[in-house]
Coordinates of C-alpha atoms in Angstrom, one line a residue:
Chain A
D1 CA 1.1 1.4 4.5
G2 CA -0.3 -2.1 4.7
G3 CA -3.2 -3.2 2.6
I4 CA -4.6 -4.9 -0.4
T5 CA -4.2 -3.5 -3.9
Q6 CA -6.4 -4.4 -6.8
S7 CA -5.6 -3.4 -10.4
P8 CA -6.9 -2.1 -12.6
K9 CA -9.8 -0.3 -11.2
Y10 CA -11.8 -0.5 -14.4
L11 CA -11.3 -3.2 -17.1
F12 CA -12.9 -3.7 -20.4
R13 CA -12.9 -7.0 -22.2
K14 CA -14.0 -8.1 -25.6
E15 CA -16.0 -11.2 -25.9
G16 CA -13.9 -14.3 -26.2
Q17 CA -10.9 -12.8 -24.5
N18 CA -9.2 -13.9 -21.3
V19 CA -8.4 -11.1 -18.8
T20 CA -6.4 -11.2 -15.5
L21 CA -7.3 -9.2 -12.4
S22 CA -4.4 -8.4 -10.1
C23 CA -4.6 -8.7 -6.3
E24 CA -1.5 -8.0 -4.1
Q25 CA -1.4 -7.8 -0.3
N26 CA 1.4 -6.7 2.0
L27 CA -0.3 -7.7 5.3
N28 CA 1.5 -11.1 5.5
H29 CA -1.9 -12.9 5.4
D30 CA -2.1 -16.6 4.7
A31 CA -5.6 -16.6 3.3
M32 CA -6.9 -14.8 0.2
Y33 CA -10.2 -14.7 -1.6
W34 CA -12.0 -13.6 -4.7
Y35 CA -15.6 -12.5 -4.6
R36 CA -17.9 -11.4 -7.4
Q37 CA -20.6 -8.8 -6.7
D38 CA -23.6 -8.2 -8.9
P39 CA -26.4 -5.7 -8.1
G40 CA -28.8 -7.1 -5.5
Q41 CA -26.8 -10.3 -5.2
G42 CA -24.4 -9.6 -2.4
L43 CA -20.9 -11.1 -2.6
R44 CA -20.4 -14.6 -4.0
L45 CA -17.2 -16.6 -3.5
I46 CA -15.3 -17.5 -6.7
Y47 CA -12.0 -19.0 -5.3
Y48 CA -10.1 -18.9 -2.1
S49 CA -6.6 -19.9 -1.0
Q50 CA -5.7 -20.8 2.6
I51 CA -2.0 -21.0 1.9
V52 CA 0.6 -20.6 -0.8
N53 CA 0.4 -23.1 -3.7
D54 CA -3.1 -24.2 -2.6
F55 CA -6.5 -22.9 -3.6
Q56 CA -10.1 -24.2 -3.6
K57 CA -13.2 -23.5 -5.7
G58 CA -15.9 -21.4 -4.2
D59 CA -19.6 -21.3 -5.2
I60 CA -19.2 -19.8 -8.7
A61 CA -15.8 -21.0 -9.9
E62 CA -16.8 -22.0 -13.4
G63 CA -15.2 -19.8 -16.1
Y64 CA -12.5 -18.5 -13.7
S65 CA -9.0 -19.6 -12.8
V66 CA -6.5 -18.5 -10.1
S67 CA -2.9 -19.1 -9.0
R68 CA -1.1 -18.7 -5.7
E69 CA 2.6 -18.9 -6.4
K70 CA 3.5 -16.2 -3.9
K71 CA 2.0 -15.4 -0.5
E72 CA 1.3 -11.8 -1.4
S73 CA -0.3 -12.4 -4.8
F74 CA -3.6 -14.0 -5.9
P75 CA -4.4 -13.1 -9.5
L76 CA -7.8 -14.0 -11.0
T77 CA -8.2 -14.9 -14.7
V78 CA -11.6 -14.5 -16.2
T79 CA -11.7 -16.9 -19.1
S80 CA -13.8 -16.9 -22.3
A81 CA -15.8 -19.7 -20.7
Q82 CA -17.4 -17.2 -18.3
K83 CA -20.6 -16.3 -20.1
N84 CA -21.5 -13.3 -18.1
P85 CA -18.4 -11.7 -16.7
T86 CA -19.6 -8.1 -16.3
A87 CA -19.5 -7.5 -12.5
F88 CA -17.6 -5.9 -9.7
Y89 CA -14.7 -8.1 -8.4
L90 CA -13.4 -7.9 -4.9
C91 CA -10.3 -9.5 -3.5
A92 CA -9.8 -10.0 0.2
S93 CA -7.3 -11.5 2.6
S94 CA -7.2 -12.6 6.2
I95 CA -4.5 -13.7 8.5
D96 CA -6.0 -17.1 8.7
T97 CA -9.5 -18.7 8.4
G98 CA -10.4 -18.8 12.1
I99 CA -14.0 -18.0 12.9
G100 CA -13.1 -14.7 14.5
T101 CA -10.8 -13.5 11.7
E102 CA -12.0 -10.5 9.8
A103 CA -11.2 -10.2 6.1
F104 CA -9.6 -7.1 4.6
F105 CA -10.8 -6.0 1.2
G106 CA -9.2 -4.2 -1.8
Q107 CA -10.9 -1.4 -3.7
G108 CA -12.3 -3.7 -6.3
T109 CA -12.1 -4.0 -10.1
R110 CA -15.1 -3.3 -12.3
L111 CA -15.1 -5.5 -15.4
T112 CA -17.2 -4.8 -18.4
V113 CA -17.6 -6.9 -21.5
V114 CA -17.8 -4.8 -24.6
Chain B
A1 CA -26.4 -25.4 4.1
Q2 CA -25.2 -22.2 5.6
K3 CA -27.0 -19.1 4.6
I4 CA -27.3 -15.4 5.5
T5 CA -30.6 -13.6 5.0
Q6 CA -31.0 -9.8 5.0
T7 CA -34.7 -9.1 4.3
Q8 CA -34.5 -5.3 4.0
P9 CA -33.3 -4.3 0.5
G10 CA -33.4 -0.6 1.5
M11 CA -33.9 1.5 4.6
F12 CA -34.3 5.2 5.4
V13 CA -33.5 6.9 8.6
Q14 CA -33.5 10.4 9.8
E15 CA -30.1 11.9 10.7
K16 CA -29.4 11.5 14.5
E17 CA -31.9 8.7 14.8
A18 CA -31.1 5.1 15.5
V19 CA -31.6 2.3 12.9
T20 CA -31.6 -1.5 13.1
L21 CA -30.5 -3.6 10.1
D22 CA -31.8 -7.2 10.2
C23 CA -29.7 -10.3 9.7
T24 CA -30.7 -13.9 10.2
Y25 CA -28.5 -16.9 9.6
D26 CA -28.6 -20.6 9.2
T27 CA -25.8 -22.9 10.2
S28 CA -25.2 -26.3 11.7
D29 CA -21.6 -25.3 12.7
P30 CA -21.0 -25.6 16.5
S31 CA -19.0 -22.4 16.5
Y32 CA -19.2 -19.5 14.1
G33 CA -18.5 -15.8 13.8
L34 CA -20.7 -13.0 12.6
F35 CA -19.5 -9.9 10.9
W36 CA -20.9 -6.7 9.6
Y37 CA -19.3 -4.7 6.7
K38 CA -20.1 -1.3 5.2
Q39 CA -19.7 -0.6 1.5
P40 CA -19.8 3.0 0.5
S41 CA -20.4 4.0 -3.1
S42 CA -16.6 3.8 -3.7
G43 CA -16.9 0.0 -3.4
E44 CA -14.5 -0.8 -0.7
M45 CA -15.7 -3.1 2.1
I46 CA -15.2 -1.7 5.6
F47 CA -15.3 -4.0 8.6
L48 CA -17.6 -2.7 11.4
I49 CA -18.2 -5.2 14.1
Y50 CA -17.8 -8.9 15.0
Q51 CA -19.7 -11.3 17.3
G52 CA -18.6 -14.8 18.2
S53 CA -21.2 -17.5 18.7
Y54 CA -20.0 -18.1 22.3
D55 CA -19.7 -14.5 23.3
Q56 CA -21.9 -13.8 26.3
Q57 CA -22.2 -10.1 25.6
N58 CA -23.4 -8.3 22.6
A59 CA -20.6 -6.6 20.7
T60 CA -20.2 -2.9 20.5
E61 CA -17.9 -0.6 18.5
G62 CA -18.6 3.1 19.0
R63 CA -22.0 3.9 17.4
Y64 CA -22.4 0.3 16.2
S65 CA -23.8 -2.5 18.3
L66 CA -24.8 -6.0 17.4
N67 CA -28.1 -7.4 18.8
F68 CA -27.2 -11.1 18.9
Q69 CA -30.0 -13.6 19.6
K70 CA -28.6 -17.0 19.3
A71 CA -31.8 -19.0 19.7
R72 CA -33.4 -17.0 17.0
K73 CA -30.3 -17.1 14.8
S74 CA -30.3 -13.3 14.4
A75 CA -27.5 -10.8 14.5
N76 CA -29.0 -7.4 13.9
L77 CA -26.8 -4.3 13.5
V78 CA -27.9 -1.2 15.4
I79 CA -26.5 2.2 14.4
S80 CA -27.1 4.9 16.9
A81 CA -27.2 8.6 16.1
S82 CA -27.1 8.2 12.4
Q83 CA -24.9 10.5 10.3
L84 CA -25.1 11.4 6.6
G85 CA -21.8 9.5 6.1
D86 CA -23.6 6.3 7.2
S87 CA -25.4 6.1 3.9
A88 CA -24.1 2.9 2.3
M89 CA -24.7 -0.7 1.7
Y90 CA -24.4 -2.9 4.7
F91 CA -23.6 -6.6 4.6
C92 CA -23.9 -9.3 7.2
A93 CA -21.4 -12.2 6.9
M94 CA -20.7 -15.4 8.7
R95 CA -17.6 -17.6 9.1
G96 CA -17.9 -21.1 10.6
L97 CA -15.8 -24.1 11.2
V98 CA -16.9 -25.8 8.0
L99 CA -19.0 -23.9 5.5
G100 CA -20.5 -26.2 2.9
G101 CA -17.1 -27.9 2.6
S102 CA -15.2 -24.7 2.3
Q103 CA -13.7 -24.4 5.7
G104 CA -13.6 -21.0 7.3
N105 CA -14.9 -18.9 4.4
L106 CA -16.9 -15.8 4.8
I107 CA -20.4 -16.0 3.3
F108 CA -22.4 -12.8 2.8
G109 CA -26.0 -11.8 2.7
K110 CA -27.4 -9.7 -0.1
G111 CA -27.1 -6.5 1.8
T112 CA -29.3 -3.5 2.9
K113 CA -29.0 -0.1 1.4
L114 CA -29.2 2.5 4.1
S115 CA -30.0 6.1 3.3
V116 CA -29.7 8.8 5.9
K117 CA -32.0 11.8 5.5
P118 CA -30.8 15.3 6.6

């Protein structure tokens, strides 16, 4: 069964801690993305990667970091520098970044700071 | 700068009726693609329909159709014969050749919450 798996589904973080959100895909897609979703804000791009060992900042990268060491994996670390990390995080992938290429999404991770 | 605007935060429609969800966009890219996604309460994003900027005909996928008016920069989603299961958030998205320096990324509008009444 091909798809994108995000884990965990729910995550709680204490203030000052770093946490890592997992995203794995078995679709053999080159491109992967991380979005943040807040109520009423739509999806905002955090980081994206067009190919292994390469990634670029999106619109709201401050306080986040990523790595792309393997084609199928694109983990997102929410660092203590992110002042308001409570949100719903969505990972996506696409076969490439052509204008007609749809993105496939995971089920999301809901992060709450306690 | 590229931008997607969805002006309807919430919409109501009677079951079996048709509904139109608005989407306008702004881009200077010569070619671009427009997408609609559905997000049920479970949170997963589900791809619905795609329209290319050079496509001559409006896209259709089952009960979904896209009313594409290039000169007006609008790409409205039409859902025919609404069903209770259509209740969800709907997002319009765009991908261009170069999006604010981030080539080929999908940018999203803020979404419209559709509620279907029995």
